[in-house]
Amino acid sequence: MTTRTTPLLSDLRAALGDAYVLTGEAMAPYRIDWMGDTRPEPLAVLRPADTAQVSDILQCASRHATPVVPISGNTGLTHGTDAGGALLLSLDRLNTIREIRPDARVAVVEAGVILAHLHEAADAHDLIFPLTFGARGSAMIGGALSTNAGGSNVVRYGSTRGLCLGIEAVLADGRVLDLMSAVHKDNSGYDLRDLLIGAEGTLGIITAAVLKLAPKPRAYVSAMAACPSIGAALKLLHRLQAETANSVEAFELMPGNYIDAHLTRHPDARAPFEERHDVNIFLELGALSARDATPDTTGAVPMATHLETVLADMLEAGDILDATVAQNAAQRSEMWARREAAAELTRLHSPVVDNDIAVPLDRMADLISGIETATSAVDPGIPFLHVAHLGDGNLHFSGWPSTDDPDTHAAIVRAVEDVAISLGGSFSAEHGVGLSKRPAMARHKNPVALDVMRSIKAALDPQGILNPGKVLPPKSE
Amino acid sequence: MTTRTTPLLSDLRAALGDAYVLTGEAMAPYRIDWMGDTRPEPLAVLRPADTAQVSDILQCASRHATPVVPISGNTGLTHGTDAGGALLLSLDRLNTIREIRPDARVAVVEAGVILAHLHEAADAHDLIFPLTFGARGSAMIGGALSTNAGGSNVVRYGSTRGLCLGIEAVLADGRVLDLMSAVHKDNSGYDLRDLLIGAEGTLGIITAAVLKLAPKPRAYVSAMAACPSIGAALKLLHRLQAETANSVEAFELMPGNYIDAHLTRHPDARAPFEERHDVNIFLELGALSARDATPDTTGAVPMATHLETVLADMLEAGDILDATVAQNAAQRSEMWARREAAAELTRLHSPVVDNDIAVPLDRMADLISGIETATSAVDPGIPFLHVAHLGDGNLHFSGWPSTDDPDTHAAIVRAVEDVAISLGGSFSAEHGVGLSKRPAMARHKNPVALDVMRSIKAALDPQGILNPGKVLPPKSE
């Protein structure tokens, strides 16, 4: 094990205690990312106990002009926590759920709280913290806020930003910005909360938050539907929203080749339908009201009965080709497992390139056809897999290029981004920018917006020590 | 009529045409505010035709280092558009609804569109733009965005910020910041949209926006309920949210003396209940689903029947003392009229002082009792009237001091603010800061937050020409 003694590390050991300043091999667990890759070596890994120690670290780093990179659950997908030569500041010890206030419908949590732990704590009060995604057992609140994470039920509850009332953050110079409000309406100056959320630790390090809780659905009604087109699927979405008081919690698109890949990988799995279809939708309704959720003598809940009526009606009209409603928890789990296999299925082949893009809802069909044309122009016949949060207009593309050539990989990524941008979309929907989408920022972000972002960065972090190199491309890029 | 000819005004007349550069008496209509007061005299009133002309004005103003104050519907309540000696830039000619895209559930509008006009345009597509408040016939989108306006159904749909997907704004130097996205998930760098929303024109002038539309409720179910306490009223709110899939669109508190004042002012009006009660709630549910809204043979809709069940149940448990459900449109209008009389009732006496404050939901009872004690300590026995968006924790206090002494008035305002702050609340909920709440910003806003706001202001508007003096208190204040 390497040990280093520099004035900086001595200061940090004095502030945190030796046990919480890791160097050498001890840093290994913090360097392995969600994809299993080992990332560049930090100067040290720091594990502060509380906000005051985070402030100590930033004061120390400011004095020594040393970069600091925050990390929490380490489940990011854009290399946003790469910390070569920097101090990697882990928030994992700030893991207290300080308070659940059921009557105010809020939770007060620290940045190192694991998402699944907050789910459990809210559940004990018959409430939910709605944010959820595959990595919920590892992902922490700090990272979710810093990347404005999305997930599977944004269509009903919004992204992380929409679920947060207040934050506490430590600035580059160590000052603590206390915006820990539990108030729903607060127009007292600039919206610094939303500026720090999604800034990926480049403007400040979020240490705590006040989060909104929501009533827990009393029942879930889950279904698979095959549609003749994306347009028909959107018709189903809009009709369900209008007829169930916006109770759609998930509306996920799995194209035909996604289903094929799932069945190939899991030969014991059942196909969703007898025939193969191109547009397969997994949808889930959350029945919040007793009237929607109280089972009748057959065990069906009224919302399920209503869904079956809508599906039958649209089947008759030709807007649905086949449909099946989950009859029990096992069938619901089977539907979720098919959707949550995405991370596994997209990594079946190598090399892989991927995109996390979004378009307005009424442009999704054009996005899908456009991507096929554009990627084939770069790498003819390139196989790919889509999976989409269709309710949010958010598509995840994974392609398997015919070559290892990094220029071709980059050209494929760019081709997909170009299609999204040409349809009024975004090259970055829910995973953030980090390092990997910085080139896209340079190519596609409104140059005035980039310039304003750089001005804000310079104003808040004049030495550039907070997660340097992330989010904002250099002017020359 | 005064005419002035300065190099600045010559430049502006060349850019906009003589007819759209107003001086002297022609400015009068733009100087009278929503309360009927005439505000300080601008250098000129400018009426640009489009974003390009707004950019021309800002370039010109930058060259001449002359302040620019944006104004749209002029219905603000905090003197946020005072423009003494400045260029008052009216957005009233940027009044085009560019596009309604029903399948994407968005409207693309210019800043000068009147809120009520957008309501009508959305209605034609069986959709709503949910933001609404008393001044909807005059207020414009630009002002609603710049103040992050609230209103009567924030409890269901959120404030203006939550209803906006994209904006276009002109910066201090005339550059156009194009963030006109119709995408629901977009994590491409810092959240400049939400920074400009609510900044009251001090960081840029919003010229257009992409706004979210929502399905139109098929029926409204409206009721009055008298409760023994605020706590019991919150129990009713939470139960209705949980049992109607968050269908509560309004949940408004009118204390006993508010009802008294209304009956005194409108002797022909009916009292809501036979007996007088201290805690009177007006609530409205929006039935989005056909199942909730399709009338049965008696003309009642299922949501109304369910509401009646809840009310009867809570009446039995002693959490409700009396209740009445509107049986027709006339009774619903009567309930709304009682609530919307607030602006009139609070202006019945003079002088008047008021506050727009918010606390976490579970602190509202303490807020109300605390205000009575705190204001009476300043001006013993001061009469006052509350009305509250209880569902948002937002209370409007109006008091009638015994004296004209401005120091006493300021002391009353401060006393109310202090109570809100001591309960974790905000001194500014939905009306913005403008000039009138600047002292409260100086007293109560986290000093680190104020400093960060000043840094951002300096970075984006180094000459300080955008709505100077608003929102941010000087360092010495």
Short mmCIF file of C-alpha atoms in Angstrom, two decimals, chain A residues 76-475:
data_model
loop_
_atom_site.label_atom_id
_atom_site.label_comp_id
_atom_site.label_asym_id
_atom_site.label_seq_id
_atom_site.Cartn_x
_atom_site.Cartn_y
_atom_site.Cartn_z
CA GLY A 76 -23.37 7.03 -12.89
CA LEU A 77 -22.99 6.19 -16.57
CA THR A 78 -21.08 9.19 -17.94
CA HIS A 79 -17.74 9.09 -16.08
CA GLY A 80 -18.91 12.06 -14.03
CA THR A 81 -16.85 10.98 -11.00
CA ASP A 82 -13.50 10.38 -12.70
CA ALA A 83 -10.99 11.84 -10.28
CA GLY A 84 -7.49 11.24 -11.65
CA GLY A 85 -5.11 13.19 -9.44
CA ALA A 86 -7.99 14.78 -7.53
CA LEU A 87 -9.50 14.30 -4.10
CA LEU A 88 -12.42 11.91 -4.42
CA LEU A 89 -14.91 13.02 -1.78
CA SER A 90 -17.27 10.18 -0.89
CA LEU A 91 -20.55 11.10 0.76
CA ASP A 92 -21.21 7.55 1.92
CA ARG A 93 -20.94 8.38 5.64
CA LEU A 94 -23.55 11.15 5.40
CA ASN A 95 -26.19 8.45 5.38
CA THR A 96 -28.78 9.58 7.92
CA ILE A 97 -32.46 9.95 7.17
CA ARG A 98 -32.83 12.88 9.53
CA GLU A 99 -36.59 13.08 9.56
CA ILE A 100 -39.77 11.87 7.89
CA ARG A 101 -42.62 14.36 8.37
CA PRO A 102 -45.76 12.63 7.13
CA ASP A 103 -48.06 15.62 7.59
CA ALA A 104 -45.72 17.84 5.61
CA ARG A 105 -45.14 15.02 3.13
CA VAL A 106 -41.36 15.45 3.24
CA ALA A 107 -38.22 13.51 4.09
CA VAL A 108 -35.06 15.25 5.27
CA VAL A 109 -32.07 13.18 4.18
CA GLU A 110 -28.32 13.33 3.82
CA ALA A 111 -26.59 12.92 0.48
CA GLY A 112 -25.23 9.45 1.26
CA VAL A 113 -28.63 7.85 1.89
CA ILE A 114 -29.17 4.92 -0.45
CA LEU A 115 -32.29 5.35 -2.57
CA ALA A 116 -33.71 1.96 -1.55
CA HIS A 117 -33.30 2.85 2.13
CA LEU A 118 -35.37 5.97 1.65
CA HIS A 119 -37.98 3.85 -0.14
CA GLU A 120 -38.22 1.63 2.95
CA ALA A 121 -38.40 4.54 5.38
CA ALA A 122 -41.20 6.21 3.43
CA ASP A 123 -43.08 2.94 3.12
CA ALA A 124 -43.27 2.70 6.90
CA HIS A 125 -45.48 5.82 6.76
CA ASP A 126 -47.58 4.50 3.88
CA LEU A 127 -45.85 7.03 1.62
CA ILE A 128 -43.43 6.71 -1.27
CA PHE A 129 -40.39 8.57 -2.52
CA PRO A 130 -41.26 8.08 -6.19
CA LEU A 131 -37.82 8.18 -7.81
CA THR A 132 -36.74 4.68 -8.80
CA PHE A 133 -34.44 2.98 -11.27
CA GLY A 134 -32.40 -0.20 -11.63
CA ALA A 135 -29.48 0.95 -9.47
CA ARG A 136 -31.70 1.91 -6.50
CA GLY A 137 -29.94 -0.51 -4.16
CA SER A 138 -26.62 1.35 -4.58
CA ALA A 139 -27.44 4.81 -5.89
CA MET A 140 -27.48 7.57 -3.29
CA ILE A 141 -29.53 10.73 -3.01
CA GLY A 142 -26.55 13.01 -3.60
CA GLY A 143 -25.82 11.47 -6.98
CA ALA A 144 -29.48 11.38 -7.93
CA LEU A 145 -29.72 15.11 -7.24
CA SER A 146 -26.41 15.96 -8.87
CA THR A 147 -27.41 14.23 -12.10
CA ASN A 148 -31.14 15.08 -11.86
CA ALA A 149 -31.77 11.37 -12.28
CA GLY A 150 -34.85 10.14 -14.09
CA GLY A 151 -36.06 6.57 -14.13
CA SER A 152 -39.18 4.58 -14.70
CA ASN A 153 -41.95 6.72 -13.30
CA VAL A 154 -40.98 10.22 -14.31
CA VAL A 155 -44.15 10.24 -16.41
CA ARG A 156 -46.17 10.50 -13.20
CA TYR A 157 -43.86 12.08 -10.63
CA GLY A 158 -41.20 14.04 -12.55
CA SER A 159 -37.40 13.80 -12.40
CA THR A 160 -35.37 14.27 -9.22
CA ARG A 161 -35.53 18.06 -9.56
CA GLY A 162 -39.31 17.93 -9.36
CA LEU A 163 -39.13 15.86 -6.17
CA CYS A 164 -36.87 18.18 -4.20
CA LEU A 165 -37.94 21.14 -2.07
CA GLY A 166 -34.64 22.10 -0.50
CA ILE A 167 -30.92 21.38 -0.48
CA GLU A 168 -27.82 22.04 1.53
CA ALA A 169 -24.56 22.33 -0.40
CA VAL A 170 -20.94 23.18 0.26
CA LEU A 171 -19.40 25.67 -2.14
CA ALA A 172 -15.89 25.66 -3.60
CA ASP A 173 -14.53 27.83 -0.79
CA GLY A 174 -16.13 25.71 1.92
CA ARG A 175 -19.08 27.96 2.70
CA VAL A 176 -22.34 26.12 3.40
CA LEU A 177 -25.32 27.13 1.29
CA ASP A 178 -28.37 26.33 3.41
CA LEU A 179 -31.50 26.12 1.28
CA MET A 180 -33.14 23.38 3.37
CA SER A 181 -36.71 24.52 2.89
CA ALA A 182 -39.75 22.25 3.24
CA VAL A 183 -41.97 24.88 1.67
CA HIS A 184 -43.86 24.32 -1.59
CA LYS A 185 -43.91 27.96 -2.65
CA ASP A 186 -40.78 30.03 -2.18
CA ASN A 187 -40.04 32.96 -4.48
CA SER A 188 -37.19 34.53 -2.54
CA GLY A 189 -34.61 35.26 -5.19
CA TYR A 190 -32.84 33.14 -7.78
CA ASP A 191 -33.50 29.42 -7.93
CA LEU A 192 -30.12 28.24 -6.67
CA ARG A 193 -31.57 24.86 -5.69
CA ASP A 194 -32.34 23.91 -9.27
CA LEU A 195 -29.04 25.37 -10.45
CA LEU A 196 -27.10 23.00 -8.17
CA ILE A 197 -29.35 20.04 -8.95
CA GLY A 198 -28.04 18.53 -12.17
CA ALA A 199 -24.74 20.45 -12.00
CA GLU A 200 -22.87 17.20 -11.27
CA GLY A 201 -20.85 18.66 -8.44
CA THR A 202 -19.25 21.37 -10.55
CA LEU A 203 -20.87 24.28 -8.66
CA GLY A 204 -21.12 22.84 -5.16
CA ILE A 205 -21.36 19.55 -3.31
CA ILE A 206 -24.88 18.68 -2.19
CA THR A 207 -24.79 17.33 1.37
CA ALA A 208 -28.49 17.10 2.31
CA ALA A 209 -31.97 17.61 0.88
CA VAL A 210 -35.64 17.98 1.70
CA LEU A 211 -37.52 15.61 -0.60
CA LYS A 212 -41.22 15.32 -1.43
CA LEU A 213 -43.09 12.18 -0.49
CA ALA A 214 -46.27 11.03 -2.20
CA PRO A 215 -49.18 8.82 -1.16
CA LYS A 216 -48.52 5.15 -1.76
CA PRO A 217 -50.64 3.60 -4.50
CA ARG A 218 -53.01 1.03 -3.05
CA ALA A 219 -52.71 -1.23 -6.05
CA TYR A 220 -50.80 -1.47 -9.30
CA VAL A 221 -52.37 -2.51 -12.58
CA SER A 222 -49.77 -3.70 -15.07
CA ALA A 223 -50.16 -4.72 -18.69
CA MET A 224 -48.41 -5.42 -21.96
CA ALA A 225 -49.90 -4.05 -25.18
CA ALA A 226 -48.77 -4.49 -28.77
CA CYS A 227 -49.55 -1.55 -31.05
CA PRO A 228 -49.38 -1.14 -34.83
CA SER A 229 -47.33 2.05 -34.50
CA ILE A 230 -45.75 4.47 -32.05
CA GLY A 231 -48.57 6.86 -32.86
CA ALA A 232 -51.13 4.28 -31.75
CA ALA A 233 -49.14 3.71 -28.55
CA LEU A 234 -49.22 7.44 -27.80
CA LYS A 235 -52.98 7.37 -28.38
CA LEU A 236 -53.16 4.68 -25.69
CA LEU A 237 -51.00 6.77 -23.35
CA HIS A 238 -53.05 9.94 -23.78
CA ARG A 239 -56.33 8.07 -23.42
CA LEU A 240 -55.20 6.36 -20.23
CA GLN A 241 -53.92 9.65 -18.80
CA ALA A 242 -57.24 11.33 -19.51
CA GLU A 243 -59.36 8.46 -18.23
CA THR A 244 -57.40 7.54 -15.10
CA ALA A 245 -56.54 11.01 -13.77
CA ASN A 246 -52.90 10.76 -14.90
CA SER A 247 -52.39 7.50 -13.05
CA VAL A 248 -49.88 6.14 -15.58
CA GLU A 249 -46.72 5.35 -13.59
CA ALA A 250 -44.73 3.67 -16.36
CA PHE A 251 -45.15 3.58 -20.14
CA GLU A 252 -42.20 1.73 -21.61
CA LEU A 253 -41.47 0.80 -25.20
CA MET A 254 -39.71 -2.43 -26.12
CA PRO A 255 -39.32 -2.93 -29.89
CA GLY A 256 -39.60 -6.38 -31.47
CA ASN A 257 -35.88 -6.99 -31.52
CA TYR A 258 -35.68 -6.18 -27.82
CA ILE A 259 -38.18 -8.96 -27.13
CA ASP A 260 -36.18 -11.27 -29.44
CA ALA A 261 -32.97 -10.51 -27.55
CA HIS A 262 -34.67 -11.12 -24.21
CA LEU A 263 -36.01 -14.50 -25.31
CA THR A 264 -32.63 -15.51 -26.72
CA ARG A 265 -30.89 -14.58 -23.50
CA HIS A 266 -33.57 -16.09 -21.26
CA PRO A 267 -34.91 -19.15 -23.11
CA ASP A 268 -37.21 -19.96 -20.17
CA ALA A 269 -38.91 -16.57 -20.32
CA ARG A 270 -42.33 -16.30 -21.89
CA ALA A 271 -42.95 -14.16 -24.96
CA PRO A 272 -45.32 -11.30 -24.13
CA PHE A 273 -47.67 -12.26 -27.00
CA GLU A 274 -48.29 -15.27 -29.21
CA GLU A 275 -47.19 -13.33 -32.26
CA ARG A 276 -44.14 -11.13 -32.62
CA HIS A 277 -44.86 -7.40 -32.77
CA ASP A 278 -42.72 -4.34 -33.47
CA VAL A 279 -44.18 -2.02 -30.84
CA ASN A 280 -44.49 -3.63 -27.41
CA ILE A 281 -45.60 -1.44 -24.51
CA PHE A 282 -45.26 -2.23 -20.83
CA LEU A 283 -47.54 0.01 -18.84
CA GLU A 284 -48.42 0.34 -15.22
CA LEU A 285 -51.16 2.32 -13.52
CA GLY A 286 -50.96 3.22 -9.84
CA ALA A 287 -54.36 3.19 -8.18
CA LEU A 288 -54.15 5.85 -5.52
CA SER A 289 -57.81 5.92 -4.63
CA ALA A 290 -59.70 3.31 -2.68
CA ARG A 291 -62.39 3.31 -5.33
CA ASP A 292 -59.85 2.35 -7.98
CA ALA A 293 -58.08 -0.22 -5.87
CA THR A 294 -60.60 -2.13 -3.80
CA PRO A 295 -60.89 -5.63 -5.34
CA ASP A 296 -64.33 -6.93 -6.22
CA THR A 297 -65.45 -10.55 -5.66
CA THR A 298 -63.33 -11.72 -8.61
CA GLY A 299 -60.26 -10.06 -7.11
CA ALA A 300 -60.12 -7.47 -9.91
CA VAL A 301 -59.83 -3.82 -8.98
CA PRO A 302 -61.93 -1.19 -10.82
CA MET A 303 -58.86 0.37 -12.42
CA ALA A 304 -57.94 -3.01 -13.91
CA THR A 305 -61.46 -3.45 -15.20
CA HIS A 306 -61.32 0.00 -16.74
CA LEU A 307 -57.96 -0.71 -18.35
CA GLU A 308 -59.38 -3.88 -19.87
CA THR A 309 -62.26 -1.88 -21.32
CA VAL A 310 -59.89 0.64 -22.89
CA LEU A 311 -57.68 -2.11 -24.30
CA ALA A 312 -60.67 -4.00 -25.74
CA ASP A 313 -62.03 -0.83 -27.27
CA MET A 314 -58.72 0.07 -28.91
CA LEU A 315 -58.24 -3.52 -30.06
CA GLU A 316 -61.55 -3.26 -31.88
CA ALA A 317 -60.46 0.06 -33.44
CA GLY A 318 -57.19 -1.45 -34.62
CA ASP A 319 -54.98 0.72 -32.39
CA ILE A 320 -53.95 -2.30 -30.36
CA LEU A 321 -53.00 -5.66 -31.85
CA ASP A 322 -52.82 -7.70 -28.66
CA ALA A 323 -52.81 -7.03 -24.93
CA THR A 324 -52.51 -8.82 -21.61
CA VAL A 325 -53.16 -7.54 -18.10
CA ALA A 326 -51.15 -9.00 -15.20
CA GLN A 327 -53.44 -11.15 -13.07
CA ASN A 328 -51.16 -11.45 -10.06
CA ALA A 329 -47.90 -10.30 -8.53
CA ALA A 330 -45.89 -12.94 -10.34
CA GLN A 331 -47.12 -11.79 -13.73
CA ARG A 332 -46.38 -8.19 -12.78
CA SER A 333 -42.83 -9.17 -11.77
CA GLU A 334 -42.38 -10.99 -15.05
CA MET A 335 -43.28 -7.80 -16.92
CA TRP A 336 -40.89 -5.67 -14.87
CA ALA A 337 -38.09 -8.23 -15.24
CA ARG A 338 -38.44 -8.10 -19.03
CA ARG A 339 -38.07 -4.32 -18.96
CA GLU A 340 -35.30 -4.25 -16.37
CA ALA A 341 -33.23 -6.72 -18.40
CA ALA A 342 -32.28 -3.76 -20.58
CA ALA A 343 -28.95 -3.13 -18.87
CA GLU A 344 -28.01 -6.78 -19.31
CA LEU A 345 -29.25 -7.12 -22.90
CA THR A 346 -27.44 -4.06 -24.18
CA ARG A 347 -24.14 -5.43 -22.84
CA LEU A 348 -24.45 -8.85 -24.49
CA HIS A 349 -22.15 -7.90 -27.32
CA SER A 350 -19.03 -5.86 -27.50
CA PRO A 351 -18.06 -3.23 -28.47
CA VAL A 352 -21.18 -1.28 -27.62
CA VAL A 353 -22.03 2.39 -28.08
CA ASP A 354 -25.01 4.02 -26.46
CA ASN A 355 -27.07 7.18 -26.30
CA ASP A 356 -29.57 8.56 -23.80
CA ILE A 357 -31.72 10.93 -25.84
CA ALA A 358 -35.12 12.57 -25.65
CA VAL A 359 -37.55 14.16 -28.08
CA PRO A 360 -41.00 15.72 -27.74
CA LEU A 361 -43.59 12.95 -27.51
CA ASP A 362 -44.93 13.62 -30.99
CA ARG A 363 -41.50 13.11 -32.55
CA MET A 364 -40.68 9.64 -31.20
CA ALA A 365 -41.67 7.74 -34.36
CA ASP A 366 -39.45 10.00 -36.46
CA LEU A 367 -36.62 9.52 -33.97
CA ILE A 368 -36.72 5.74 -34.27
CA SER A 369 -36.84 5.67 -38.05
CA GLY A 370 -34.24 8.42 -38.28
CA ILE A 371 -31.78 6.56 -36.08
CA GLU A 372 -31.92 3.46 -38.26
CA THR A 373 -31.10 5.44 -41.39
CA ALA A 374 -28.43 7.61 -39.75
CA THR A 375 -26.51 4.84 -37.99
CA SER A 376 -26.55 2.61 -41.05
CA ALA A 377 -25.03 5.45 -43.04
CA VAL A 378 -22.03 5.30 -40.68
CA ASP A 379 -21.82 1.53 -40.17
CA PRO A 380 -24.06 -0.25 -42.70
CA GLY A 381 -26.47 -2.70 -41.12
CA ILE A 382 -25.26 -2.02 -37.56
CA PRO A 383 -27.37 -4.06 -35.14
CA PHE A 384 -28.93 -2.09 -32.30
CA LEU A 385 -31.44 -2.28 -29.49
CA HIS A 386 -33.79 0.41 -28.25
CA VAL A 387 -35.69 0.67 -25.03
CA ALA A 388 -37.66 3.79 -24.24
CA HIS A 389 -39.46 5.57 -21.45
CA LEU A 390 -42.05 6.42 -24.10
CA GLY A 391 -44.17 8.43 -21.66
CA ASP A 392 -41.26 10.88 -21.28
CA GLY A 393 -40.06 10.81 -24.90
CA ASN A 394 -36.79 9.30 -23.64
CA LEU A 395 -35.02 6.63 -25.72
CA HIS A 396 -31.94 4.56 -24.87
CA PHE A 397 -30.08 3.42 -27.98
CA SER A 398 -27.41 0.72 -27.84
CA GLY A 399 -25.58 -0.23 -31.01
CA TRP A 400 -22.91 -2.86 -31.69
CA PRO A 401 -20.47 -1.47 -34.25
CA SER A 402 -18.68 -3.73 -36.73
CA THR A 403 -15.33 -2.31 -35.67
CA ASP A 404 -13.34 -1.27 -32.61
CA ASP A 405 -12.38 1.99 -34.27
CA PRO A 406 -13.15 4.74 -31.75
CA ASP A 407 -13.77 7.27 -34.53
CA THR A 408 -16.53 5.08 -35.92
CA HIS A 409 -17.99 4.72 -32.42
CA ALA A 410 -17.99 8.46 -31.96
CA ALA A 411 -19.52 8.93 -35.41
CA ILE A 412 -22.39 6.57 -34.49
CA VAL A 413 -23.05 8.42 -31.24
CA ARG A 414 -23.02 11.69 -33.14
CA ALA A 415 -25.36 10.36 -35.81
CA VAL A 416 -27.93 9.41 -33.17
CA GLU A 417 -27.58 12.75 -31.41
CA ASP A 418 -28.01 14.60 -34.69
CA VAL A 419 -31.33 12.89 -35.33
CA ALA A 420 -32.58 13.80 -31.83
CA ILE A 421 -31.45 17.41 -32.18
CA SER A 422 -33.04 17.73 -35.64
CA LEU A 423 -36.37 16.77 -34.03
CA GLY A 424 -36.09 19.40 -31.29
CA GLY A 425 -34.72 16.88 -28.82
CA SER A 426 -31.87 16.56 -26.36
CA PHE A 427 -28.62 14.59 -26.59
CA SER A 428 -28.76 14.00 -22.83
CA ALA A 429 -32.03 13.00 -21.20
CA GLU A 430 -31.52 11.48 -17.78
CA HIS A 431 -27.92 10.31 -17.31
CA GLY A 432 -26.20 13.68 -17.23
CA VAL A 433 -23.17 14.88 -19.16
CA GLY A 434 -20.11 13.94 -17.10
CA LEU A 435 -17.13 13.45 -19.37
CA SER A 436 -18.72 11.24 -21.99
CA LYS A 437 -21.26 13.72 -23.33
CA ARG A 438 -19.00 16.73 -23.20
CA PRO A 439 -18.35 16.56 -26.95
CA ALA A 440 -22.11 16.66 -27.50
CA MET A 441 -22.36 19.71 -25.28
CA ALA A 442 -19.77 21.39 -27.49
CA ARG A 443 -21.55 20.46 -30.70
CA HIS A 444 -25.19 20.93 -29.83
CA LYS A 445 -25.73 23.17 -26.85
CA ASN A 446 -26.74 26.69 -27.69
CA PRO A 447 -23.40 28.62 -27.64
CA VAL A 448 -24.96 31.46 -25.65
CA ALA A 449 -26.14 28.92 -23.07
CA LEU A 450 -22.64 27.42 -22.89
CA ASP A 451 -21.16 30.84 -22.39
CA VAL A 452 -23.63 31.65 -19.60
CA MET A 453 -22.83 28.32 -17.93
CA ARG A 454 -19.11 29.08 -18.09
CA SER A 455 -19.74 32.51 -16.54
CA ILE A 456 -21.66 30.94 -13.68
CA LYS A 457 -18.99 28.31 -13.15
CA ALA A 458 -16.27 31.00 -13.04
CA ALA A 459 -18.32 33.09 -10.61
CA LEU A 460 -18.98 30.23 -8.17
CA ASP A 461 -15.75 28.30 -8.51
CA PRO A 462 -13.08 30.77 -9.63
CA GLN A 463 -10.21 28.32 -9.06
CA GLY A 464 -12.05 25.59 -10.97
CA ILE A 465 -11.51 22.98 -8.26
CA LEU A 466 -15.02 21.47 -8.23
CA ASN A 467 -15.20 18.35 -10.43
CA PRO A 468 -13.08 20.01 -13.11
CA GLY A 469 -13.55 19.03 -16.72
CA LYS A 470 -17.06 17.67 -16.24
CA VAL A 471 -20.21 18.98 -17.93
CA LEU A 472 -18.68 22.04 -19.60
CA PRO A 473 -16.50 21.55 -22.67
CA PRO A 474 -13.43 23.77 -22.91
CA LYS A 475 -13.93 26.66 -25.31
#
